[in-house]
PDB file of C-alpha atoms and ligand atoms in Angstrom:
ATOM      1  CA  UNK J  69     -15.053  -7.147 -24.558  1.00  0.00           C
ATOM      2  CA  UNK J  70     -12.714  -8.045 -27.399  1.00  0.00           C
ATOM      3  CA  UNK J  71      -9.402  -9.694 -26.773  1.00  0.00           C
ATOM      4  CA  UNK J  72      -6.308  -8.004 -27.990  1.00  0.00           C
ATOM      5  CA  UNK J  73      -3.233  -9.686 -26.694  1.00  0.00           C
ATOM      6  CA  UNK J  74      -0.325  -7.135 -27.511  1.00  0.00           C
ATOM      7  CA  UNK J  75      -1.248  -3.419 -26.493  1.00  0.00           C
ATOM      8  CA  UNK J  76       0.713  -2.155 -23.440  1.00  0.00           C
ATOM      9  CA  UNK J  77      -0.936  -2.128 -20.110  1.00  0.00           C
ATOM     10  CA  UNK J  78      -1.409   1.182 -18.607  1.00  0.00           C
ATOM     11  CA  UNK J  79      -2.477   2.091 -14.600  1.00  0.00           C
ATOM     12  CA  UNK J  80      -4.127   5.607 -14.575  1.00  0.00           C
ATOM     13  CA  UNK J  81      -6.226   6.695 -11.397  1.00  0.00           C
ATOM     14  CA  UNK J  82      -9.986   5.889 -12.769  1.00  0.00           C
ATOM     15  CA  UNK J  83     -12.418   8.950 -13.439  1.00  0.00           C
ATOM     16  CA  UNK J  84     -15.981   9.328 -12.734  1.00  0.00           C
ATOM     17  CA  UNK J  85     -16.811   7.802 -16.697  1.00  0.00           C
ATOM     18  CA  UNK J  86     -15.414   4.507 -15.927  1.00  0.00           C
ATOM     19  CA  UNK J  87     -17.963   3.648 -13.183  1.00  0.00           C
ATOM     20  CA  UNK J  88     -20.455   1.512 -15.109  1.00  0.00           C
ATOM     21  CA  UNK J  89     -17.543  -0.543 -16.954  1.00  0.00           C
ATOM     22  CA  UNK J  90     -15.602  -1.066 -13.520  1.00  0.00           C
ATOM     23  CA  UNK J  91     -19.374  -2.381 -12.880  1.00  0.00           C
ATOM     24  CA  UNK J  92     -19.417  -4.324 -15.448  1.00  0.00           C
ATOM     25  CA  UNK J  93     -15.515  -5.985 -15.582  1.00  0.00           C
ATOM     26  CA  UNK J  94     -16.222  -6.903 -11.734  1.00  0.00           C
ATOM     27  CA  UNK J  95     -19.778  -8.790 -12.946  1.00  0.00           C
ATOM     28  CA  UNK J  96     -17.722 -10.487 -15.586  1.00  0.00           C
ATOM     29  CA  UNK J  97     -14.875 -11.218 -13.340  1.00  0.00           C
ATOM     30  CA  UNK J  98     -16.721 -13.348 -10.803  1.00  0.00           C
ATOM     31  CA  UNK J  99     -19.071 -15.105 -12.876  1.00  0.00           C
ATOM     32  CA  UNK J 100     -15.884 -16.549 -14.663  1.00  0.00           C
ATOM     33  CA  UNK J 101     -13.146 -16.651 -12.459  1.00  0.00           C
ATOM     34  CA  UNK J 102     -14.910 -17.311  -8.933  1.00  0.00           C
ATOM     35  CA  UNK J 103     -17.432 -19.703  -9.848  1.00  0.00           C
ATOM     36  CA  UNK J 104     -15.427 -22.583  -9.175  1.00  0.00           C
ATOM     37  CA  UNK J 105     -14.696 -21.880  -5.350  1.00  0.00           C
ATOM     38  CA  UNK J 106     -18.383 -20.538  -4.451  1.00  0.00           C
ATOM     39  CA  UNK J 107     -21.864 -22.322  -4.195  1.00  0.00           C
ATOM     40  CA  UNK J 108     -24.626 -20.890  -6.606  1.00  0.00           C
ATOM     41  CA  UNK J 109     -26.176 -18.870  -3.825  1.00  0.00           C
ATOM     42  CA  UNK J 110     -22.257 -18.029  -2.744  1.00  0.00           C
ATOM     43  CA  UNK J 111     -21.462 -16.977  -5.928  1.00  0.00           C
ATOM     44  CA  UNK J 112     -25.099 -14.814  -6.778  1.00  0.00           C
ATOM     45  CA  UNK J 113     -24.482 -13.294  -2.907  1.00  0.00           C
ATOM     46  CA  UNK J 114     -21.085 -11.748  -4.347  1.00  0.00           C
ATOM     47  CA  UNK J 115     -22.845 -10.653  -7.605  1.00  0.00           C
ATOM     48  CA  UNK J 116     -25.223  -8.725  -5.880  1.00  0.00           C
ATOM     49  CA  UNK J 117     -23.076  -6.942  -3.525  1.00  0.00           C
ATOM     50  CA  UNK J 118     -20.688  -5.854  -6.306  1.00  0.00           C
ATOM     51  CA  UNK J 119     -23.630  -4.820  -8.867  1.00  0.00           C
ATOM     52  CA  UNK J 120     -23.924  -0.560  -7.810  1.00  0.00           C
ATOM     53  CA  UNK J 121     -20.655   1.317  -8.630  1.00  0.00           C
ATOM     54  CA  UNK J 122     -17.402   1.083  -6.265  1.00  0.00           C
ATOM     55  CA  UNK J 123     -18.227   3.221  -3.192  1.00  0.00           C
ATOM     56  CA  UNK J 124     -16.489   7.003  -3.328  1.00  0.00           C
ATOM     57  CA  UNK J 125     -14.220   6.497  -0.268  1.00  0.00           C
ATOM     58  CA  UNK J 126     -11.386   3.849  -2.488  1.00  0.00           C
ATOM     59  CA  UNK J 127      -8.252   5.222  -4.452  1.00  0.00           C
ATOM     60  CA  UNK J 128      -9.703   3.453  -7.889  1.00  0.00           C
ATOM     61  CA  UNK J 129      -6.780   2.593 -10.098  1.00  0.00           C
ATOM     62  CA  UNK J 130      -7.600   0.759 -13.957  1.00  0.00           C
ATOM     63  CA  UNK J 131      -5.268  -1.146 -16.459  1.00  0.00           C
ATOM     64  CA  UNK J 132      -5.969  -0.169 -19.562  1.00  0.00           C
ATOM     65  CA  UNK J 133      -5.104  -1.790 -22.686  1.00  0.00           C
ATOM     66  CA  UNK J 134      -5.575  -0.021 -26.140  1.00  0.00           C
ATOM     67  CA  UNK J 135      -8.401   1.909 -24.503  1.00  0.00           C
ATOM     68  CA  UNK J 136     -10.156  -1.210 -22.569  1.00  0.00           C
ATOM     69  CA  UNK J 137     -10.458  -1.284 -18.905  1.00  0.00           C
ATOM     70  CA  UNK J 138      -8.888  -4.491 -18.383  1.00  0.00           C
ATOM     71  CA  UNK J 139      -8.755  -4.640 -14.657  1.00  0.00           C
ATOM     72  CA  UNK J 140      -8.861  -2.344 -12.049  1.00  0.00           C
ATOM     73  CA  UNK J 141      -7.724  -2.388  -8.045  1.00  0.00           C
ATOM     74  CA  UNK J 142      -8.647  -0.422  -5.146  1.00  0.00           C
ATOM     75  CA  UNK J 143      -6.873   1.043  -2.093  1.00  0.00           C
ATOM     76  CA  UNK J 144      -9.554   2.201   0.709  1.00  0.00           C
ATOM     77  CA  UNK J 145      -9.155   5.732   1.645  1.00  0.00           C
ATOM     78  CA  UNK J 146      -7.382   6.511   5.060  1.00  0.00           C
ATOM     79  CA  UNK J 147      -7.293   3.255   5.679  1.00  0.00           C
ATOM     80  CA  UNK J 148      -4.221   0.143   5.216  1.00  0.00           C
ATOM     81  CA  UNK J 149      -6.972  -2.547   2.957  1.00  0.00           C
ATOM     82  CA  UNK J 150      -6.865  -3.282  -0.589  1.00  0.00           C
ATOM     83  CA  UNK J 151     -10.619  -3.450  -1.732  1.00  0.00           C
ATOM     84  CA  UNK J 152     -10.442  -5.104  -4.538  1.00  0.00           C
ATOM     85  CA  UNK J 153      -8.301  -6.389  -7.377  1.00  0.00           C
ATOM     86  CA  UNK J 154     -10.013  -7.516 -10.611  1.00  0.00           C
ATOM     87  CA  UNK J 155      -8.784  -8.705 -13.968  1.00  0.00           C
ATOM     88  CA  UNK J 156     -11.114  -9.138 -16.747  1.00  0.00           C
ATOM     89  CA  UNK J 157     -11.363 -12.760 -18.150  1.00  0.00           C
ATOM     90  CA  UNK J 158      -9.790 -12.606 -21.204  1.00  0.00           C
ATOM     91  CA  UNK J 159      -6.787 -11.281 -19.706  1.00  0.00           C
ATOM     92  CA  UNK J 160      -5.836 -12.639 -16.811  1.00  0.00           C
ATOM     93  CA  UNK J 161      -2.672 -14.224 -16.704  1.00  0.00           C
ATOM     94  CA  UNK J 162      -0.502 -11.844 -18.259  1.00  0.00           C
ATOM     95  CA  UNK J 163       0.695  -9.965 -15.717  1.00  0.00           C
ATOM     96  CA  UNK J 164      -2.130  -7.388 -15.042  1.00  0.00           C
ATOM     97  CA  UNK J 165      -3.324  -8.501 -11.512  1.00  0.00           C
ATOM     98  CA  UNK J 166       0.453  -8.011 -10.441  1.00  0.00           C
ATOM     99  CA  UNK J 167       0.993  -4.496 -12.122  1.00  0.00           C
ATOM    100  CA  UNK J 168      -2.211  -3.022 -10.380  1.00  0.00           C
ATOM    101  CA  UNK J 169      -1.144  -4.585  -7.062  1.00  0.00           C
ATOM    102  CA  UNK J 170       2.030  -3.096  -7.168  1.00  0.00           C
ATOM    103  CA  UNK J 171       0.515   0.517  -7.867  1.00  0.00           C
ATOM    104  CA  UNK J 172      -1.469  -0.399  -4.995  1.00  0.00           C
ATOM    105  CA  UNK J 173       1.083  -1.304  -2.891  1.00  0.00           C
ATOM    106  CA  UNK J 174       3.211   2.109  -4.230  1.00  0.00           C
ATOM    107  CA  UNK J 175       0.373   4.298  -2.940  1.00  0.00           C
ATOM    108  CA  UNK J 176       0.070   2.626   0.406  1.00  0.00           C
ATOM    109  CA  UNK J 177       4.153   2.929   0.407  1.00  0.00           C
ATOM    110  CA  UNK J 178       3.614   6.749  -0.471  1.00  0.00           C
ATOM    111  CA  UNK J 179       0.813   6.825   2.677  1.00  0.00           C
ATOM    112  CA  UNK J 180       3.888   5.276   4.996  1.00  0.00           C
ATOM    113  CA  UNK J 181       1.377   2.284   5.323  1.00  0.00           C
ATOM    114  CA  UNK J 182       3.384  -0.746   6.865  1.00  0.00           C
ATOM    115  CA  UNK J 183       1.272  -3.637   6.693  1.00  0.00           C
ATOM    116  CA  UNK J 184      -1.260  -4.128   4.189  1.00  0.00           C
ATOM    117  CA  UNK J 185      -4.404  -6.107   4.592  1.00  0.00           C
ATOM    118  CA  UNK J 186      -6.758  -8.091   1.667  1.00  0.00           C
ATOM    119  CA  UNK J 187      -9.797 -10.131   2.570  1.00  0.00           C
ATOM    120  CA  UNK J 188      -8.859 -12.476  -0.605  1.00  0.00           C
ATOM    121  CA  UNK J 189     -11.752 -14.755  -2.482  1.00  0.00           C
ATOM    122  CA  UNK J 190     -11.209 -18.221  -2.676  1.00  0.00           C
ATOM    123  CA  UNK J 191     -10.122 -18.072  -6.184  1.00  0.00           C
ATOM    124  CA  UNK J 192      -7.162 -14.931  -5.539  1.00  0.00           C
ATOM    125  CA  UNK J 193      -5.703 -16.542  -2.919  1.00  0.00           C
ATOM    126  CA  UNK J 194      -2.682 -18.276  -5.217  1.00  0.00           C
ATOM    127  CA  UNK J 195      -2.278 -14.537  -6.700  1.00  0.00           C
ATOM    128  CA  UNK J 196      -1.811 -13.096  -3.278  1.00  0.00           C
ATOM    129  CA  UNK J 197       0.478 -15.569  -2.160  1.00  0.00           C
ATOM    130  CA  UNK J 198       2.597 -15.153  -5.729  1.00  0.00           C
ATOM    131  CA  UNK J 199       2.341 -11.551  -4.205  1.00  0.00           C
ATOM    132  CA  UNK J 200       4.294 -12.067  -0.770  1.00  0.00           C
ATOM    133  CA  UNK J 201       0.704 -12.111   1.106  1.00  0.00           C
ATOM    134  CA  UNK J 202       0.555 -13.715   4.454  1.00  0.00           C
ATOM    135  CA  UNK J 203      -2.374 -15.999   5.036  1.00  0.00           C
ATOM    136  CA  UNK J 204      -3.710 -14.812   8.189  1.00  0.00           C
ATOM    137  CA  UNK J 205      -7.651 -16.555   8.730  1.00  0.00           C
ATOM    138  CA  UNK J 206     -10.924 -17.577   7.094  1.00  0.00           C
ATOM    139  CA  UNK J 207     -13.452 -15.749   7.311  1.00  0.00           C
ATOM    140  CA  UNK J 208     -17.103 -15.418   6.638  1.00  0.00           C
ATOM    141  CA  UNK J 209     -18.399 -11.888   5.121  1.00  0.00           C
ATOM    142  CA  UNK J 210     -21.829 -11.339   4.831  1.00  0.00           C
ATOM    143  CA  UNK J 211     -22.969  -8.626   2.227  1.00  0.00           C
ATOM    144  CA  UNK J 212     -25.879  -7.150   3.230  1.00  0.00           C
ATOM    145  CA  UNK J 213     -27.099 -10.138   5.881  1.00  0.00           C
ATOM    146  CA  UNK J 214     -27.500 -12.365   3.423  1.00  0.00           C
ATOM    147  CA  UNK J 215     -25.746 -15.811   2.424  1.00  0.00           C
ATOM    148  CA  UNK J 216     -22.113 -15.357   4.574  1.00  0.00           C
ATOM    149  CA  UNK J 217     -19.307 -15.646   1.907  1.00  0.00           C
ATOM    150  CA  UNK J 218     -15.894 -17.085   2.914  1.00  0.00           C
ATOM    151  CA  UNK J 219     -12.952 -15.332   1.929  1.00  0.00           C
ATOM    152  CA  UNK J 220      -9.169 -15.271   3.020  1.00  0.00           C
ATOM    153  CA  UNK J 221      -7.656 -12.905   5.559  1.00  0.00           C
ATOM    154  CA  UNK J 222      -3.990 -11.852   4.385  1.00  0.00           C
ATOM    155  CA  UNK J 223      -1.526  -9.189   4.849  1.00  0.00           C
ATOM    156  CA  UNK J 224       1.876  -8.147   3.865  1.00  0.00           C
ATOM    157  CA  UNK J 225       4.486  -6.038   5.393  1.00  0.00           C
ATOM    158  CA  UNK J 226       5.283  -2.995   3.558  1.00  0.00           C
ATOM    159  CA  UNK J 227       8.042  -1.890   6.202  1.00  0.00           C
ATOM    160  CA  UNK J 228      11.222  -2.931   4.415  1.00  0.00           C
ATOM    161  CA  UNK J 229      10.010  -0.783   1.057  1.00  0.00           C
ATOM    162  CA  UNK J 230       9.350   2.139   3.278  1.00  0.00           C
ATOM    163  CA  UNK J 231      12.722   1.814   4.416  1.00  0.00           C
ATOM    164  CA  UNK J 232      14.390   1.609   1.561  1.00  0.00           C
ATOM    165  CA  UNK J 233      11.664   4.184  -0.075  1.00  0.00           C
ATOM    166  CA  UNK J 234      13.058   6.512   2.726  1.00  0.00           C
ATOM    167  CA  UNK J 235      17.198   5.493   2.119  1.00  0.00           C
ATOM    168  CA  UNK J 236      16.620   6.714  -1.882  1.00  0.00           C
ATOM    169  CA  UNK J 237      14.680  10.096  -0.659  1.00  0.00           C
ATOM    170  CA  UNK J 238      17.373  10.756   1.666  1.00  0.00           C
ATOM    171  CA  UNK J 239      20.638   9.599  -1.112  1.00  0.00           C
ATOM    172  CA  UNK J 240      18.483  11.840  -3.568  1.00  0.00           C
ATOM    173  CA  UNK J 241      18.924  14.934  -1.265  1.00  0.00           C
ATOM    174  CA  UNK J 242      22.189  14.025  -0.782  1.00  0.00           C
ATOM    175  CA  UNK J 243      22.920  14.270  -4.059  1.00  0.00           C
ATOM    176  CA  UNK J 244      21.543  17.032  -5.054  1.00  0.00           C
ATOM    177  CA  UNK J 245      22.827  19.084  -2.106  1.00  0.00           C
ATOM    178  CA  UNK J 246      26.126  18.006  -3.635  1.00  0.00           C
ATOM    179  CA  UNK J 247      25.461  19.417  -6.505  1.00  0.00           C
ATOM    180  CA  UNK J 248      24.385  22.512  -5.653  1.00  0.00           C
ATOM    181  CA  UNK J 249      27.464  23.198  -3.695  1.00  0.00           C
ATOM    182  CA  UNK J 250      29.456  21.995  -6.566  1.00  0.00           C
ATOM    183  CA  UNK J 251      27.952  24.600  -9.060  1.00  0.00           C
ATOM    184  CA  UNK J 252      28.318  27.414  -5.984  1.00  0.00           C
ATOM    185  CA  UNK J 253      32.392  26.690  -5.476  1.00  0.00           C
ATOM    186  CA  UNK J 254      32.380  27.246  -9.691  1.00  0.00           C
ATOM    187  CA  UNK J 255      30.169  29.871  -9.599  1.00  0.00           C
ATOM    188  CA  UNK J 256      32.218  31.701  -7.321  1.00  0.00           C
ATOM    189  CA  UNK J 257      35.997  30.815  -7.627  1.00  0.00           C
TER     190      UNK J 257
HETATM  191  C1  COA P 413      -6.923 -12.858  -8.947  1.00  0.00           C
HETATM  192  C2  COA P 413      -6.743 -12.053 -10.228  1.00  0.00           C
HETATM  193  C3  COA P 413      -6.855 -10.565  -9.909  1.00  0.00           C
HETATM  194  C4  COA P 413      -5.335 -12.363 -10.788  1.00  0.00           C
HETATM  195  O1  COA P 413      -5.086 -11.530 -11.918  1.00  0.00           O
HETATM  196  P1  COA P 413      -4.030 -11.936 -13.043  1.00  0.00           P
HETATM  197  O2  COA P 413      -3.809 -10.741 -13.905  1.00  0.00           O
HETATM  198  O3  COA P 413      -4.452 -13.163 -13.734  1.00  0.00           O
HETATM  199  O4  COA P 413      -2.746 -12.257 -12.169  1.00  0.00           O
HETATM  200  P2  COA P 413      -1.222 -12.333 -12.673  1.00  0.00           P
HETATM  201  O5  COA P 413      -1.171 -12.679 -14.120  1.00  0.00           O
HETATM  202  O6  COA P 413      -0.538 -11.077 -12.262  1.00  0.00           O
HETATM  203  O7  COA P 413      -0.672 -13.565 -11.813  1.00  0.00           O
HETATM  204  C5  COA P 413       0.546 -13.521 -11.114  1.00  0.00           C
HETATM  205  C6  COA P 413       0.770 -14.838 -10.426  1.00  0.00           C
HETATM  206  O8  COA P 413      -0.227 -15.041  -9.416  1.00  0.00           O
HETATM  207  C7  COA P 413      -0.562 -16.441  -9.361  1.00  0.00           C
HETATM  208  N1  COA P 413      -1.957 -16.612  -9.771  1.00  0.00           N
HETATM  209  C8  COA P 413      -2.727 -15.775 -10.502  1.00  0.00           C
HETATM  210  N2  COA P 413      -3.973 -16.269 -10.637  1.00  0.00           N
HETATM  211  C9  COA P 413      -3.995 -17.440  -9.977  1.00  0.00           C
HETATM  212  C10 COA P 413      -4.994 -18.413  -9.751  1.00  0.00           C
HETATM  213  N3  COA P 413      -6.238 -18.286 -10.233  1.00  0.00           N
HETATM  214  N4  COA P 413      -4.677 -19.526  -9.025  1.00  0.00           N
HETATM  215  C11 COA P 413      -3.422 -19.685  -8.519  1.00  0.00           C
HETATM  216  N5  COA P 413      -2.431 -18.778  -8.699  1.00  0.00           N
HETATM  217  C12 COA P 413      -2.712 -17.680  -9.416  1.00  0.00           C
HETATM  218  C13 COA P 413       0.375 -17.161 -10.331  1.00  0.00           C
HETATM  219  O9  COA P 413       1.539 -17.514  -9.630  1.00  0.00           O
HETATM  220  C14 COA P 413       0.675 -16.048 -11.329  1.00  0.00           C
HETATM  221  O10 COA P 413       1.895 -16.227 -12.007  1.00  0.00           O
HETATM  222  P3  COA P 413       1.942 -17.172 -13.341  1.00  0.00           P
HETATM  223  O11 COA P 413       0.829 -16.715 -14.242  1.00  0.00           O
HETATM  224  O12 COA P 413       3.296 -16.864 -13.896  1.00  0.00           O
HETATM  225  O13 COA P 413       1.762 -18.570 -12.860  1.00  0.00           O
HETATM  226  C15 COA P 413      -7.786 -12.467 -11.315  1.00  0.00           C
HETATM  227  O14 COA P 413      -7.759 -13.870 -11.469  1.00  0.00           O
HETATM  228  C16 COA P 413      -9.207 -12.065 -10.951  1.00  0.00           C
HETATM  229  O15 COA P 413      -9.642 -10.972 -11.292  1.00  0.00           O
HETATM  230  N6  COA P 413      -9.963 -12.944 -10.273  1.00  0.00           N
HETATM  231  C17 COA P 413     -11.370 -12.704  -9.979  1.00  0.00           C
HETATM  232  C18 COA P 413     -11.580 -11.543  -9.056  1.00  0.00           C
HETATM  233  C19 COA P 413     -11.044 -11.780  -7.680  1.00  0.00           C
HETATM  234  O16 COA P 413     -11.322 -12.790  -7.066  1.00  0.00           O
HETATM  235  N7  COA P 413     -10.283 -10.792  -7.199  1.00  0.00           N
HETATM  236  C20 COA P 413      -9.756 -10.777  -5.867  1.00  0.00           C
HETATM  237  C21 COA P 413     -10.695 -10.073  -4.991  1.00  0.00           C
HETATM  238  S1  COA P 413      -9.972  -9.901  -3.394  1.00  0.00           S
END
């Protein structure tokens, strides 16, 4: 992947055609980014599990920059769990991981989630806790019974932005059932 550092970053839901580079940005991601936290085996554990494409039951969302997937997050269907947040190498650091996490966090807003939960790698935890995450526990995953992988419980509280989500629906009706009764008095005196 080439590096362009000044196109604008774009979140779009991801279609069916971005499967193998989603694939292939995640593969990327942790050999670079995670291999400091994790043991060989660790680290070739977490490769295999994330080799097939991103199960069907996750809201996919990408970043996109000048046409390059440069990231991508997940929210799991039905459910209050981010599944993943992934920045490719050459552009982490600018921003990306936060934009995606918000759109994350607007969809799980938009599902009146209230708390939402992350089973963090080593290596995310400082961008989670940027993010307003709570660390909850370590824990040990183990994908597919093999070598158990530790990762970082967290969750936030999405309550207050559901409130306030809720305060601007309800000043928006407000408003415009103002308005309309406005135009009716000139309408009809
Ligand atoms: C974690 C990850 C998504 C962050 O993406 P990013 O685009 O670099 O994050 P941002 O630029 O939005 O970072 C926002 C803030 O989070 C914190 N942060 C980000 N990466 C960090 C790191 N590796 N260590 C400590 N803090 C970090 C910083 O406070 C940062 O602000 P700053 O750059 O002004 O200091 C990216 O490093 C990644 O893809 N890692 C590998 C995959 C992974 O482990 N994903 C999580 C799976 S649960």
């Amino acid at each position: 992947m080439m590096q362009q550092k000044d196109g604008k970053v774009i979140i779009r839901l991801a279609q069916p055609q971005d499967a193998d580079n989603i694939v292939k940005l995640q593969l990327d991601s942790i050999k670079t980014l995670s291999a400091k936290d994790y043991s060989p085996s660790q680290l070739q554990a977490l490769l295999d599990s994330k080799s097939c494409p991103r199960p069907w039951d996750e809201t996919i969302l990408v970043a996109e920059i000048d046409r390059q997937i440069a990231g991508f997050a997940s929210l799991l269907k039905g459910l209050n769990v981010i599944g993943a947040v992934f920045v490719h190498p050459n552009f982490v650091r600018r921003g990306i991981g936060t934009k995606l996490l918000k759109s994350v966090e607007q969809k799980a807003i938009r599902n009146k989630i209230k708390i939402l939960w992350v089973c963090s790698s080593l290596n995310a935890h400082g961008f989670y806790l940027a993010n307003g995450y709570k660390t909850i526990q370590k824990v040990n995953i183990r994908h597919d019974f093999l070598v158990p992988v530790p990762c970082i419980q967290m969750k936030k509280s999405l309550a207050d932005s559901i409130c306030k989500e809720q305060k601007i629906e309800l000043l928006y009706k407000l408003f415009t059932g103002f308005v309309v009764i406005i135009l009716l008095i000139c309408i009809f005196f």
